PDB file of C-alpha atoms in Angstrom:
ATOM      1  CA  MET Y   1      -0.099   0.350  -0.265  1.00 44.00           C
ATOM      2  CA  GLU Y   2       1.166   3.365  -1.170  1.00 46.00           C
ATOM      3  CA  GLU Y   3       2.301   5.499   2.490  1.00 46.00           C
ATOM      4  CA  ASP Y   4       0.066   8.844   0.582  1.00 46.00           C
ATOM      5  CA  GLU Y   5      -3.179   6.435   0.623  1.00 50.00           C
ATOM      6  CA  GLU Y   6      -6.299   8.558   1.550  1.00 52.00           C
ATOM      7  CA  GLU Y   7      -8.067   7.359   5.098  1.00 50.00           C
ATOM      8  CA  ASP Y   8     -10.934   5.567   5.083  1.00 52.00           C
ATOM      9  CA  TYR Y   9     -13.582   8.396   6.389  1.00 49.00           C
ATOM     10  CA  MET Y  10     -16.107   5.866   6.629  1.00 51.00           C
ATOM     11  CA  SER Y  11     -13.915   4.154   9.170  1.00 53.00           C
ATOM     12  CA  ASP Y  12     -13.834   4.089  13.826  1.00 52.00           C
ATOM     13  CA  LEU Y  13     -11.193   7.843  14.286  1.00 48.00           C
ATOM     14  CA  PHE Y  14     -13.848   9.229  12.082  1.00 47.00           C
ATOM     15  CA  VAL Y  15     -17.234   8.038  13.616  1.00 47.00           C
ATOM     16  CA  ASN Y  16     -16.254   8.940  16.950  1.00 48.00           C
ATOM     17  CA  VAL Y  17     -14.421  12.483  16.476  1.00 45.00           C
ATOM     18  CA  ARG Y  18     -17.506  13.318  14.041  1.00 47.00           C
ATOM     19  CA  GLN Y  19     -19.053  16.508  15.705  1.00 51.00           C
ATOM     20  CA  ASP Y  20     -22.407  16.959  16.798  1.00 50.00           C
ATOM     21  CA  VAL Y  21     -24.461  18.491  14.135  1.00 51.00           C
ATOM     22  CA  ARG Y  22     -27.268  18.151  16.130  1.00 55.00           C
ATOM     23  CA  PRO Y  23     -30.624  21.589  15.256  1.00 58.00           C
ATOM     24  CA  GLY Y  24     -30.457  24.827  18.004  1.00 57.00           C
ATOM     25  CA  LEU Y  25     -26.228  22.826  20.089  1.00 61.00           C
ATOM     26  CA  PRO Y  26     -23.982  25.018  18.424  1.00 71.00           C
ATOM     27  CA  MET Y  27     -25.862  27.880  19.446  1.00 74.00           C
ATOM     28  CA  VAL Y  28     -26.643  27.105  23.117  1.00 76.00           C
ATOM     29  CA  ARG Y  29     -23.030  26.116  23.256  1.00 78.00           C
ATOM     30  CA  ARG Y  30     -21.459  29.667  21.252  1.00 81.00           C
ATOM     31  CA  MET Y  31     -23.946  31.439  24.472  1.00 84.00           C
ATOM     32  CA  LYS Y  32     -22.717  28.936  27.624  1.00 84.00           C
ATOM     33  CA  GLU Y  33     -19.458  30.757  26.067  1.00 85.00           C
ATOM     34  CA  ALA Y  34     -20.429  34.371  26.024  1.00 86.00           C
ATOM     35  CA  ILE Y  35     -22.028  33.874  30.261  1.00 89.00           C
ATOM     36  CA  GLN Y  36     -18.548  32.526  31.258  1.00 88.00           C
ATOM     37  CA  LYS Y  37     -16.495  34.841  29.421  1.00 87.00           C
ATOM     38  CA  GLU Y  38     -18.323  37.611  31.051  1.00 88.00           C
ATOM     39  CA  GLY Y  39     -18.420  35.726  35.035  1.00 86.00           C
ATOM     40  CA  LYS Y  40     -14.934  35.491  34.275  1.00 85.00           C
ATOM     41  CA  GLN Y  41     -14.917  39.535  33.672  1.00 85.00           C
ATOM     42  CA  LYS Y  42     -16.340  40.076  36.448  1.00 84.00           C
ATOM     43  CA  GLU Y  43     -14.150  38.157  37.905  1.00 83.00           C
ATOM     44  CA  ALA Y  44     -11.088  39.459  37.205  1.00 81.00           C
ATOM     45  CA  ASN Y  45     -12.500  43.581  37.162  1.00 78.00           C
ATOM     46  CA  GLU Y  46     -12.947  42.823  41.132  1.00 76.00           C
ATOM     47  CA  ARG Y  47      -9.695  41.187  41.759  1.00 74.00           C
ATOM     48  CA  ASN Y  48      -8.251  44.409  39.864  1.00 74.00           C
ATOM     49  CA  ARG Y  49     -10.310  46.914  40.940  1.00 73.00           C
ATOM     50  CA  GLN Y  50      -8.605  49.235  43.475  1.00 74.00           C
ATOM     51  CA  LYS Y  51     -11.051  48.946  47.115  1.00 74.00           C
ATOM     52  CA  SER Y  52     -12.113  52.339  48.868  1.00 78.00           C
ATOM     53  CA  ILE Y  53     -10.263  53.546  52.135  1.00 79.00           C
ATOM     54  CA  LYS Y  54     -13.109  52.355  54.132  1.00 78.00           C
ATOM     55  CA  GLU Y  55     -13.259  49.170  52.444  1.00 79.00           C
ATOM     56  CA  GLU Y  56      -9.699  48.903  53.500  1.00 81.00           C
ATOM     57  CA  GLU Y  57     -10.532  49.873  57.163  1.00 81.00           C
ATOM     58  CA  LYS Y  58     -13.951  47.582  57.641  1.00 81.00           C
ATOM     59  CA  GLU Y  59     -11.856  44.819  56.095  1.00 83.00           C
ATOM     60  CA  ARG Y  60      -8.498  45.577  58.811  1.00 85.00           C
ATOM     61  CA  ARG Y  61     -11.317  46.068  61.425  1.00 82.00           C
ATOM     62  CA  ASP Y  62     -12.367  42.949  60.934  1.00 82.00           C
ATOM     63  CA  LEU Y  63      -9.567  41.349  61.013  1.00 83.00           C
ATOM     64  CA  VAL Y  64      -8.464  42.529  64.471  1.00 79.00           C
ATOM     65  CA  LEU Y  65     -12.037  41.730  65.872  1.00 77.00           C
ATOM     66  CA  LYS Y  66     -11.679  38.163  64.719  1.00 78.00           C
ATOM     67  CA  SER Y  67      -8.631  37.770  66.376  1.00 78.00           C
ATOM     68  CA  ALA Y  68      -8.294  36.835  69.672  1.00 77.00           C
ATOM     69  CA  LEU Y  69      -6.297  38.593  72.286  1.00 77.00           C
ATOM     70  CA  GLY Y  70      -2.402  36.616  72.864  1.00 77.00           C
ATOM     71  CA  ASN Y  71       0.039  37.147  75.167  1.00 77.00           C
ATOM     72  CA  GLU Y  72       2.050  40.245  74.164  1.00 81.00           C
ATOM     73  CA  ASN Y  73      -1.413  41.872  74.980  1.00 84.00           C
ATOM     74  CA  LYS Y  74      -0.049  43.468  78.170  1.00 86.00           C
ATOM     75  CA  GLY Y  75      -4.204  43.627  79.063  1.00 84.00           C
ATOM     76  CA  PHE Y  76      -4.061  40.217  78.909  1.00 82.00           C
ATOM     77  CA  ALA Y  77      -0.828  38.624  80.510  1.00 85.00           C
ATOM     78  CA  LEU Y  78      -2.161  40.628  83.489  1.00 86.00           C
ATOM     79  CA  LEU Y  79      -5.685  39.010  83.430  1.00 82.00           C
ATOM     80  CA  GLN Y  80      -3.869  35.452  83.362  1.00 83.00           C
ATOM     81  CA  LYS Y  81      -2.056  36.455  86.371  1.00 85.00           C
ATOM     82  CA  MET Y  82      -4.215  36.882  88.385  1.00 84.00           C
ATOM     83  CA  GLY Y  83      -6.152  33.685  87.741  1.00 81.00           C
ATOM     84  CA  TYR Y  84      -7.825  34.528  84.074  1.00 80.00           C
ATOM     85  CA  LYS Y  85      -8.420  31.085  82.230  1.00 79.00           C
ATOM     86  CA  SER Y  86      -9.424  32.331  77.827  1.00 78.00           C
ATOM     87  CA  GLY Y  87     -12.430  31.454  77.021  1.00 76.00           C
ATOM     88  CA  GLN Y  88     -13.512  31.723  81.358  1.00 79.00           C
ATOM     89  CA  ALA Y  89     -16.733  35.023  82.269  1.00 78.00           C
ATOM     90  CA  LEU Y  90     -15.041  37.697  83.688  1.00 75.00           C
ATOM     91  CA  GLY Y  91     -15.976  38.776  87.273  1.00 70.00           C
ATOM     92  CA  LYS Y  92     -17.256  36.623  90.690  1.00 72.00           C
ATOM     93  CA  ARG Y  93     -20.227  35.851  89.274  1.00 73.00           C
ATOM     94  CA  GLU Y  94     -21.579  35.318  85.891  1.00 74.00           C
ATOM     95  CA  GLY Y  95     -20.658  37.410  83.394  1.00 77.00           C
ATOM     96  CA  ILE Y  96     -19.571  37.493  80.024  1.00 78.00           C
ATOM     97  CA  ILE Y  97     -17.632  35.625  77.492  1.00 78.00           C
ATOM     98  CA  GLU Y  98     -17.312  37.583  74.206  1.00 76.00           C
ATOM     99  CA  PRO Y  99     -16.576  41.130  74.585  1.00 75.00           C
ATOM    100  CA  ILE Y 100     -19.296  43.451  74.388  1.00 78.00           C
ATOM    101  CA  PRO Y 101     -19.702  44.621  69.879  1.00 77.00           C
ATOM    102  CA  LEU Y 102     -18.790  47.525  68.300  1.00 75.00           C
ATOM    103  CA  ASN Y 103     -21.334  49.612  66.309  1.00 74.00           C
ATOM    104  CA  ILE Y 104     -18.812  51.759  63.999  1.00 73.00           C
ATOM    105  CA  LYS Y 105     -19.980  55.264  63.136  1.00 72.00           C
ATOM    106  CA  THR Y 106     -20.021  55.394  59.145  1.00 70.00           C
ATOM    107  CA  GLY Y 107     -21.977  58.427  58.078  1.00 72.00           C
ATOM    108  CA  ARG Y 108     -21.037  62.032  59.462  1.00 77.00           C
ATOM    109  CA  SER Y 109     -24.114  63.009  60.402  1.00 78.00           C
ATOM    110  CA  GLY Y 110     -24.109  64.111  64.414  1.00 79.00           C
ATOM    111  CA  LEU Y 111     -24.924  62.140  67.724  1.00 76.00           C
ATOM    112  CA  GLY Y 112     -28.871  61.397  67.823  1.00 79.00           C
ATOM    113  CA  HIS Y 113     -29.525  62.211  64.320  1.00 82.00           C
ATOM    114  CA  GLU Y 114     -30.139  57.816  64.362  1.00 81.00           C
ATOM    115  CA  GLU Y 115     -32.781  58.440  67.039  1.00 86.00           C
ATOM    116  CA  LEU Y 116     -34.213  61.600  65.213  1.00 88.00           C
ATOM    117  CA  LYS Y 117     -34.670  60.256  61.729  1.00 89.00           C
ATOM    118  CA  LYS Y 118     -36.373  56.688  63.078  1.00 91.00           C
ATOM    119  CA  ARG Y 119     -38.627  59.299  65.736  1.00 92.00           C
ATOM    120  CA  LYS Y 120     -39.682  61.526  62.398  1.00 93.00           C
ATOM    121  CA  ALA Y 121     -40.133  57.802  60.760  1.00 93.00           C
ATOM    122  CA  GLU Y 122     -42.964  57.300  63.033  1.00 94.00           C
ATOM    123  CA  GLU Y 123     -44.440  60.205  63.408  1.00 94.00           C
ATOM    124  CA  LYS Y 124     -45.152  59.812  60.157  1.00 94.00           C
ATOM    125  CA  LEU Y 125     -45.891  56.475  59.888  1.00 94.00           C
ATOM    126  CA  GLU Y 126     -48.809  57.596  62.646  1.00 95.00           C
ATOM    127  CA  ASN Y 127     -49.882  60.331  60.216  1.00 95.00           C
ATOM    128  CA  TYR Y 128     -50.403  58.153  57.675  1.00 94.00           C
ATOM    129  CA  ARG Y 129     -52.444  56.308  59.877  1.00 94.00           C
ATOM    130  CA  LYS Y 130     -54.382  59.167  60.945  1.00 94.00           C
ATOM    131  CA  LYS Y 131     -55.267  59.411  57.430  1.00 94.00           C
ATOM    132  CA  LEU Y 132     -56.385  56.407  56.921  1.00 93.00           C
ATOM    133  CA  HIS Y 133     -58.547  56.572  60.314  1.00 93.00           C
ATOM    134  CA  MET Y 134     -60.368  59.428  59.193  1.00 93.00           C
ATOM    135  CA  ARG Y 135     -60.977  58.831  55.457  1.00 92.00           C
ATOM    136  CA  LYS Y 136     -62.081  55.021  56.585  1.00 92.00           C
ATOM    137  CA  GLN Y 137     -64.591  57.181  59.504  1.00 92.00           C
ATOM    138  CA  ALA Y 138     -65.744  59.409  56.637  1.00 91.00           C
ATOM    139  CA  ASN Y 139     -66.451  57.134  53.800  1.00 90.00           C
ATOM    140  CA  GLU Y 140     -68.431  55.421  56.880  1.00 91.00           C
ATOM    141  CA  GLN Y 141     -70.367  58.771  57.572  1.00 90.00           C
ATOM    142  CA  ALA Y 142     -71.065  59.387  53.878  1.00 89.00           C
ATOM    143  CA  THR Y 143     -72.612  56.280  53.774  1.00 89.00           C
ATOM    144  CA  ASP Y 144     -74.647  56.495  57.181  1.00 89.00           C
ATOM    145  CA  GLN Y 145     -75.907  59.337  55.010  1.00 89.00           C
ATOM    146  CA  PHE Y 146     -76.833  57.978  52.273  1.00 86.00           C
ATOM    147  CA  ARG Y 147     -78.906  54.773  54.216  1.00 88.00           C
ATOM    148  CA  LEU Y 148     -80.416  57.864  55.782  1.00 88.00           C
ATOM    149  CA  ARG Y 149     -81.173  59.857  52.647  1.00 87.00           C
ATOM    150  CA  PHE Y 150     -82.576  57.253  51.464  1.00 86.00           C
ATOM    151  CA  LYS Y 151     -85.237  55.456  54.123  1.00 86.00           C
ATOM    152  CA  THR Y 152     -86.713  58.992  54.343  1.00 85.00           C
ATOM    153  CA  LYS Y 153     -86.883  59.158  51.082  1.00 87.00           C
ATOM    154  CA  GLN Y 154     -89.320  55.539  51.100  1.00 87.00           C
ATOM    155  CA  GLU Y 155     -91.019  57.041  54.590  1.00 86.00           C
ATOM    156  CA  GLU Y 156     -91.829  59.784  52.165  1.00 86.00           C
ATOM    157  CA  ARG Y 157     -92.745  58.343  49.383  1.00 88.00           C
ATOM    158  CA  LYS Y 158     -94.992  55.682  51.081  1.00 88.00           C
ATOM    159  CA  MET Y 159     -96.470  58.462  53.753  1.00 87.00           C
ATOM    160  CA  GLU Y 160     -97.679  60.183  50.318  1.00 87.00           C
ATOM    161  CA  GLY Y 161     -99.326  57.336  48.881  1.00 88.00           C
ATOM    162  CA  ASP Y 162    -101.075  56.274  52.597  1.00 87.00           C
ATOM    163  CA  LEU Y 163    -102.828  60.324  51.712  1.00 87.00           C
ATOM    164  CA  ARG Y 164    -103.235  59.941  48.536  1.00 89.00           C
ATOM    165  CA  LYS Y 165    -105.589  56.526  49.158  1.00 88.00           C
ATOM    166  CA  SER Y 166    -106.523  58.467  52.038  1.00 87.00           C
ATOM    167  CA  GLN Y 167    -107.691  61.772  50.405  1.00 88.00           C
ATOM    168  CA  ARG Y 168    -109.255  58.866  47.674  1.00 89.00           C
ATOM    169  CA  ALA Y 169    -111.405  57.009  50.584  1.00 88.00           C
ATOM    170  CA  CYS Y 170    -112.314  60.545  51.955  1.00 88.00           C
ATOM    171  CA  GLN Y 171    -113.394  61.383  48.642  1.00 87.00           C
ATOM    172  CA  GLN Y 172    -115.807  58.589  48.169  1.00 87.00           C
ATOM    173  CA  LEU Y 173    -117.075  58.403  51.619  1.00 87.00           C
ATOM    174  CA  ASP Y 174    -117.776  61.943  51.251  1.00 85.00           C
ATOM    175  CA  MET Y 175    -119.670  61.447  48.292  1.00 88.00           C
ATOM    176  CA  GLN Y 176    -122.160  58.577  49.742  1.00 87.00           C
ATOM    177  CA  LYS Y 177    -122.892  60.908  51.961  1.00 85.00           C
ATOM    178  CA  ASP Y 178    -123.502  63.650  49.704  1.00 84.00           C
ATOM    179  CA  ILE Y 179    -121.060  66.362  50.180  1.00 84.00           C
ATOM    180  CA  ASP Y 180    -120.066  68.088  46.972  1.00 84.00           C
ATOM    181  CA  VAL Y 181    -117.128  70.000  48.369  1.00 85.00           C
ATOM    182  CA  PRO Y 182    -114.719  68.961  51.177  1.00 86.00           C
ATOM    183  CA  LYS Y 183    -113.836  70.728  54.599  1.00 83.00           C
ATOM    184  CA  GLU Y 184    -110.428  70.981  53.274  1.00 83.00           C
ATOM    185  CA  THR Y 185    -109.184  71.881  49.907  1.00 85.00           C
ATOM    186  CA  TRP Y 186    -106.469  68.769  49.852  1.00 86.00           C
ATOM    187  CA  TYR Y 187    -109.147  65.741  51.800  1.00 86.00           C
ATOM    188  CA  TRP Y 188    -109.940  65.032  48.423  1.00 87.00           C
ATOM    189  CA  LEU Y 189    -107.648  63.864  45.212  1.00 84.00           C
ATOM    190  CA  GLU Y 190    -107.383  66.944  43.317  1.00 77.00           C
ATOM    191  CA  PRO Y 191    -108.212  67.182  39.268  1.00 71.00           C
ATOM    192  CA  GLU Y 192    -105.344  65.752  37.033  1.00 58.00           C
ATOM    193  CA  GLU Y 193    -106.320  69.347  34.549  1.00 39.00           C
ATOM    194  CA  GLU Y 194    -106.980  72.187  36.649  1.00 45.00           C
ATOM    195  CA  ASP Y 195    -106.944  75.205  35.234  1.00 47.00           C
ATOM    196  CA  GLN Y 196    -103.386  76.707  36.565  1.00 46.00           C
ATOM    197  CA  ASN Y 197    -105.861  80.819  37.135  1.00 43.00           C
ATOM    198  CA  ASN Y 198    -107.636  78.709  39.729  1.00 50.00           C
ATOM    199  CA  GLU Y 199    -104.930  77.270  41.633  1.00 48.00           C
ATOM    200  CA  ASN Y 200    -103.012  81.100  42.040  1.00 47.00           C
ATOM    201  CA  ASP Y 201    -106.370  82.148  43.341  1.00 46.00           C
ATOM    202  CA  ASN Y 202    -106.866  79.898  45.865  1.00 50.00           C
ATOM    203  CA  GLU Y 203    -105.681  81.297  48.730  1.00 46.00           C
ATOM    204  CA  ASP Y 204    -106.476  78.014  50.006  1.00 48.00           C
ATOM    205  CA  GLU Y 205    -104.849  75.540  48.687  1.00 47.00           C
ATOM    206  CA  CYS Y 206    -101.452  78.340  48.566  1.00 44.00           C
ATOM    207  CA  THR Y 207    -102.302  77.789  52.868  1.00 47.00           C
ATOM    208  CA  SER Y 208    -102.506  73.731  52.773  1.00 52.00           C
ATOM    209  CA  SER Y 209     -98.882  74.027  51.343  1.00 57.00           C
ATOM    210  CA  ASP Y 210     -97.037  74.610  54.482  1.00 73.00           C
ATOM    211  CA  ILE Y 211     -98.649  71.650  56.244  1.00 81.00           C
ATOM    212  CA  SER Y 212     -96.145  68.496  55.959  1.00 84.00           C
ATOM    213  CA  VAL Y 213     -97.825  65.426  54.255  1.00 84.00           C
ATOM    214  CA  SER Y 214     -97.006  63.778  58.297  1.00 84.00           C
ATOM    215  CA  GLU Y 215     -99.153  66.433  59.226  1.00 87.00           C
ATOM    216  CA  LYS Y 216    -101.814  65.856  56.515  1.00 86.00           C
ATOM    217  CA  LEU Y 217    -101.807  62.443  56.845  1.00 85.00           C
ATOM    218  CA  HIS Y 218    -102.834  62.478  60.434  1.00 87.00           C
ATOM    219  CA  ILE Y 219    -105.764  65.166  60.115  1.00 88.00           C
ATOM    220  CA  LEU Y 220    -107.487  63.152  57.289  1.00 86.00           C
ATOM    221  CA  THR Y 221    -107.412  60.011  59.282  1.00 86.00           C
ATOM    222  CA  ALA Y 222    -108.754  61.078  62.290  1.00 87.00           C
ATOM    223  CA  TYR Y 223    -110.785  63.130  59.650  1.00 87.00           C
ATOM    224  CA  LEU Y 224    -111.795  59.631  58.741  1.00 86.00           C
ATOM    225  CA  ARG Y 225    -112.193  57.794  61.872  1.00 86.00           C
ATOM    226  CA  GLU Y 226    -114.427  59.765  63.355  1.00 86.00           C
ATOM    227  CA  HIS Y 227    -117.275  61.535  60.829  1.00 85.00           C
ATOM    228  CA  HIS Y 228    -116.992  58.080  58.564  1.00 83.00           C
ATOM    229  CA  PHE Y 229    -115.915  55.249  61.307  1.00 84.00           C
ATOM    230  CA  TYR Y 230    -112.884  53.786  58.420  1.00 87.00           C
ATOM    231  CA  CYS Y 231    -109.424  52.974  58.958  1.00 86.00           C
ATOM    232  CA  ILE Y 232    -107.098  53.523  55.776  1.00 82.00           C
ATOM    233  CA  TRP Y 233    -105.113  50.461  57.284  1.00 79.00           C
ATOM    234  CA  CYS Y 234    -108.350  48.602  58.249  1.00 83.00           C
ATOM    235  CA  GLY Y 235    -109.251  48.933  54.712  1.00 82.00           C
ATOM    236  CA  THR Y 236    -112.911  48.965  56.319  1.00 84.00           C
ATOM    237  CA  THR Y 237    -115.255  50.855  57.374  1.00 84.00           C
ATOM    238  CA  TYR Y 238    -117.198  49.743  60.989  1.00 85.00           C
ATOM    239  CA  GLU Y 239    -120.972  50.965  62.032  1.00 83.00           C
ATOM    240  CA  ASP Y 240    -119.284  53.356  65.120  1.00 82.00           C
ATOM    241  CA  ALA Y 241    -117.025  54.777  67.021  1.00 80.00           C
ATOM    242  CA  GLU Y 242    -117.631  51.450  70.081  1.00 82.00           C
ATOM    243  CA  ASP Y 243    -117.071  48.825  66.677  1.00 80.00           C
ATOM    244  CA  LEU Y 244    -113.882  50.859  65.587  1.00 77.00           C
ATOM    245  CA  SER Y 245    -111.947  51.036  68.979  1.00 81.00           C
ATOM    246  CA  SER Y 246    -112.719  47.604  70.185  1.00 80.00           C
ATOM    247  CA  ASN Y 247    -111.854  46.408  66.930  1.00 79.00           C
ATOM    248  CA  CYS Y 248    -110.012  48.608  65.289  1.00 79.00           C
ATOM    249  CA  PRO Y 249    -105.941  47.975  66.393  1.00 74.00           C
ATOM    250  CA  GLY Y 250    -104.670  51.760  66.249  1.00 67.00           C
ATOM    251  CA  ASP Y 251    -104.793  54.957  63.937  1.00 65.00           C
ATOM    252  CA  SER Y 252    -101.547  54.925  62.908  1.00 66.00           C
ATOM    253  CA  ALA Y 253     -99.322  52.906  60.475  1.00 62.00           C
ATOM    254  CA  ALA Y 254     -97.263  50.960  63.615  1.00 64.00           C
ATOM    255  CA  ASP Y 255    -100.172  50.072  65.230  1.00 61.00           C
ATOM    256  CA  HIS Y 256    -101.338  47.896  62.356  1.00 63.00           C
ATOM    257  CA  ASP Y 257     -97.941  45.858  61.937  1.00 62.00           C
TER     258      ASP Y 257
END
């Protein structure tokens, strides 16, 4: 065989070193390489970054605070001569073992500034809570007022309906007794088509507008009971006053509930 004989591309050598050509795999590989490269670059920048004076002071302080006192320290040497052993509590009674931790003040504000800042934050929070409480109370009062107005309007509409019912009954009962003119103009229902000039000329109608609906209903109910022995709440005409007083629960809607 010749030395320059061509290699067999179907041999195991070429099959084993064949690259994976699955779709999308090169893109995933490039993304992983980019992420690794970015991470390495960040680590290198962090190592090469010059630390600030505060960071260097903090590192030195933490290193000193973490290391225990040795025999070279005069104060520690005196404690050992007095019988102190490392790890024991100070004093005759059980005291602290670890030294009091340091609270390093790094800011430039004066003493008491943090307490003042904390107090102002608490006052601000308290004022915010008060505003929320006042707003809630205002909403509750507005809701109660709306319900009261709605209830009042419902009662007024019901009272107006009872008054019209009483006026209709009064007109029918008066006409049965051949009464052509009501005792008061508002005792009867007004005609649907009425001349406006007659309304302006009638003084009684003007004075009747000063009476409230509840007063009109009370007066007209008493008139029907006294003159016709009729109760609008029962819807019944009784024989006489004795029959009315003995069989009718009362002269108001509340008595018939």
